[in-house]
mmCIF file of C-alpha atoms in Angstrom:
data_model
loop_
_atom_site.group_PDB
_atom_site.id
_atom_site.type_symbol
_atom_site.label_atom_id
_atom_site.label_comp_id
_atom_site.label_asym_id
_atom_site.label_seq_id
_atom_site.Cartn_x
_atom_site.Cartn_y
_atom_site.Cartn_z
ATOM 1 C CA THR P 1 -9.597 -27.277 17.218
ATOM 2 C CA TYR P 2 -12.883 -25.482 16.614
ATOM 3 C CA ILE P 3 -12.659 -22.195 14.708
ATOM 4 C CA GLN P 4 -15.639 -19.834 14.780
ATOM 5 C CA ASN P 5 -16.877 -19.100 11.269
ATOM 6 C CA THR P 6 -17.300 -15.332 11.003
ATOM 7 C CA GLY P 7 -18.242 -14.992 7.348
ATOM 8 C CA ILE P 8 -20.088 -16.651 4.534
ATOM 9 C CA ASN P 9 -19.010 -19.530 2.311
ATOM 10 C CA TYR P 10 -19.681 -19.819 -1.397
ATOM 11 C CA ALA P 11 -19.066 -23.048 -3.326
ATOM 12 C CA SER P 12 -19.553 -24.217 -6.897
ATOM 13 C CA ASP P 13 -18.988 -27.294 -9.032
ATOM 14 C CA GLU P 14 -16.738 -25.139 -11.247
ATOM 15 C CA ASP P 15 -14.093 -22.595 -10.333
ATOM 16 C CA PHE P 16 -15.162 -18.947 -10.433
ATOM 17 C CA GLU P 17 -13.503 -15.549 -10.443
ATOM 18 C CA VAL P 18 -13.437 -13.700 -7.123
ATOM 19 C CA VAL P 19 -13.828 -9.921 -7.392
ATOM 20 C CA SER P 20 -13.474 -7.057 -4.948
ATOM 21 C CA ILE P 21 -16.767 -5.763 -3.591
ATOM 22 C CA LEU P 22 -15.492 -2.149 -3.518
ATOM 23 C CA SER P 23 -12.484 -0.108 -4.568
ATOM 24 C CA GLY P 24 -9.638 -0.072 -2.075
ATOM 25 C CA GLU P 25 -6.083 -1.108 -1.292
ATOM 26 C CA VAL P 26 -4.780 -4.623 -0.736
ATOM 27 C CA ILE P 27 -3.348 -4.678 2.803
ATOM 28 C CA GLU P 28 -2.603 -8.394 3.156
ATOM 29 C CA VAL P 29 -1.986 -11.409 0.932
ATOM 30 C CA LYS P 30 -1.180 -14.493 2.934
ATOM 31 C CA GLU P 31 -1.323 -18.269 2.764
ATOM 32 C CA LYS P 32 -3.122 -19.539 5.861
ATOM 33 C CA GLU P 33 -2.683 -23.114 7.010
ATOM 34 C CA ILE P 34 -6.373 -24.016 7.273
ATOM 35 C CA LEU P 35 -8.136 -21.350 5.177
ATOM 36 C CA GLY P 36 -5.807 -21.307 2.169
ATOM 37 C CA ASN P 37 -4.791 -18.150 0.330
ATOM 38 C CA SER P 38 -6.277 -14.986 1.792
ATOM 39 C CA VAL P 39 -6.585 -11.421 0.445
ATOM 40 C CA THR P 40 -7.592 -8.498 2.669
ATOM 41 C CA ILE P 41 -8.693 -5.187 1.137
ATOM 42 C CA LYS P 42 -9.191 -1.901 3.001
ATOM 43 C CA HIS P 43 -11.952 0.278 1.561
ATOM 44 C CA GLY P 44 -13.279 3.730 2.470
ATOM 45 C CA ASN P 45 -15.820 4.250 5.266
ATOM 46 C CA ASP P 46 -13.805 1.962 7.615
ATOM 47 C CA ILE P 47 -14.743 -1.161 5.631
ATOM 48 C CA ILE P 48 -12.455 -4.190 5.266
ATOM 49 C CA SER P 49 -13.232 -7.222 3.121
ATOM 50 C CA VAL P 50 -11.460 -10.582 3.441
ATOM 51 C CA TYR P 51 -11.447 -13.265 0.732
ATOM 52 C CA GLN P 52 -10.165 -16.716 1.763
ATOM 53 C CA SER P 53 -9.720 -20.162 0.171
ATOM 54 C CA LEU P 54 -8.389 -18.598 -3.043
ATOM 55 C CA LYS P 55 -6.154 -19.969 -5.765
ATOM 56 C CA ASP P 56 -4.454 -18.020 -8.526
ATOM 57 C CA VAL P 57 -4.265 -14.795 -6.492
ATOM 58 C CA THR P 58 -3.632 -11.922 -8.923
ATOM 59 C CA VAL P 59 -2.925 -9.060 -6.482
ATOM 60 C CA LYS P 60 -0.197 -8.083 -4.036
ATOM 61 C CA VAL P 61 0.037 -5.861 -0.970
ATOM 62 C CA GLY P 62 -0.184 -2.191 -1.921
ATOM 63 C CA ASP P 63 -2.200 -2.739 -5.114
ATOM 64 C CA LYS P 64 -5.073 -0.305 -5.675
ATOM 65 C CA ILE P 65 -8.169 -2.312 -6.573
ATOM 66 C CA ASN P 66 -11.352 -1.182 -8.342
ATOM 67 C CA THR P 67 -14.859 -2.419 -7.628
ATOM 68 C CA GLY P 68 -15.402 -5.685 -9.499
ATOM 69 C CA GLU P 69 -11.711 -6.254 -10.219
ATOM 70 C CA VAL P 70 -10.626 -9.904 -10.189
ATOM 71 C CA ILE P 71 -8.362 -10.694 -7.227
ATOM 72 C CA GLY P 72 -8.162 -14.468 -7.699
ATOM 73 C CA LYS P 73 -10.155 -17.622 -8.295
ATOM 74 C CA SER P 74 -12.129 -19.869 -6.023
ATOM 75 C CA GLY P 75 -9.997 -22.490 -4.359
ATOM 76 C CA SER P 76 -9.991 -24.864 -1.454
ATOM 77 C CA CYS P 77 -9.376 -25.000 2.266
ATOM 78 C CA ASP P 78 -9.226 -27.626 4.993
ATOM 79 C CA LEU P 79 -12.562 -26.553 6.536
ATOM 80 C CA ILE P 80 -14.727 -27.208 3.483
ATOM 81 C CA THR P 81 -13.815 -30.467 1.797
ATOM 82 C CA ALA P 82 -17.002 -31.110 -0.211
ATOM 83 C CA SER P 83 -15.914 -28.753 -2.999
ATOM 84 C CA GLN P 84 -12.586 -27.609 -4.394
ATOM 85 C CA ASN P 85 -14.168 -24.335 -5.583
ATOM 86 C CA ASN P 86 -14.823 -22.261 -2.488
ATOM 87 C CA LEU P 87 -14.740 -18.685 -1.295
ATOM 88 C CA HIS P 88 -14.911 -17.779 2.369
ATOM 89 C CA PHE P 89 -15.844 -14.093 2.577
ATOM 90 C CA GLU P 90 -15.739 -11.865 5.657
ATOM 91 C CA LEU P 91 -16.795 -8.231 6.013
ATOM 92 C CA TYR P 92 -15.766 -5.801 8.753
ATOM 93 C CA ILE P 93 -17.311 -2.377 9.273
ATOM 94 C CA GLY P 94 -15.896 -0.083 11.938
ATOM 95 C CA GLY P 95 -13.752 -2.972 13.179
ATOM 96 C CA ASN P 96 -16.777 -5.212 13.776
ATOM 97 C CA ILE P 97 -17.525 -8.397 11.858
ATOM 98 C CA VAL P 98 -20.905 -8.174 10.110
ATOM 99 C CA ASN P 99 -23.065 -10.576 8.129
ATOM 100 C CA PRO P 100 -22.291 -9.900 4.447
ATOM 101 C CA ASN P 101 -25.825 -10.951 3.489
ATOM 102 C CA ASP P 102 -27.163 -7.835 5.236
ATOM 103 C CA PHE P 103 -25.407 -5.626 2.665
ATOM 104 C CA PHE P 104 -26.378 -7.111 -0.703
ATOM 105 C CA ASP P 105 -27.761 -4.491 -3.117
ATOM 106 C CA LYS P 106 -26.809 -1.577 -0.842
ATOM 107 C CA LYS P 107 -24.845 1.450 -1.967
ATOM 108 C CA LEU P 108 -21.771 2.595 -0.070
ATOM 109 C CA GLY P 109 -23.643 5.582 1.360
ATOM 110 C CA GLU P 110 -26.261 3.233 2.849
ATOM 111 C CA ILE P 111 -23.713 1.301 4.913
#
């Protein structure tokens, strides 16, 4: 089955810490069959960030998260088999999926 990729993938030869892009509240922590462990965080300004392919998840639903706080470590998923240290990241603004690359180095007020 083909699954549309709606985010960006990061991979490394070594595992790396995954941090929240903004402060917010964890609204979902779930193990997904193909994408591995997933954490969803709701931020202000109708922004939602989704972090998939994680291992060692350190948060739970209802946790208040600060910008830059570690939520887990890079892990693996069935879609990307070349590396065991992946992060699949998705960003939603106003309910619409957006390209995360368009928002690097922007402040919250610029979004």
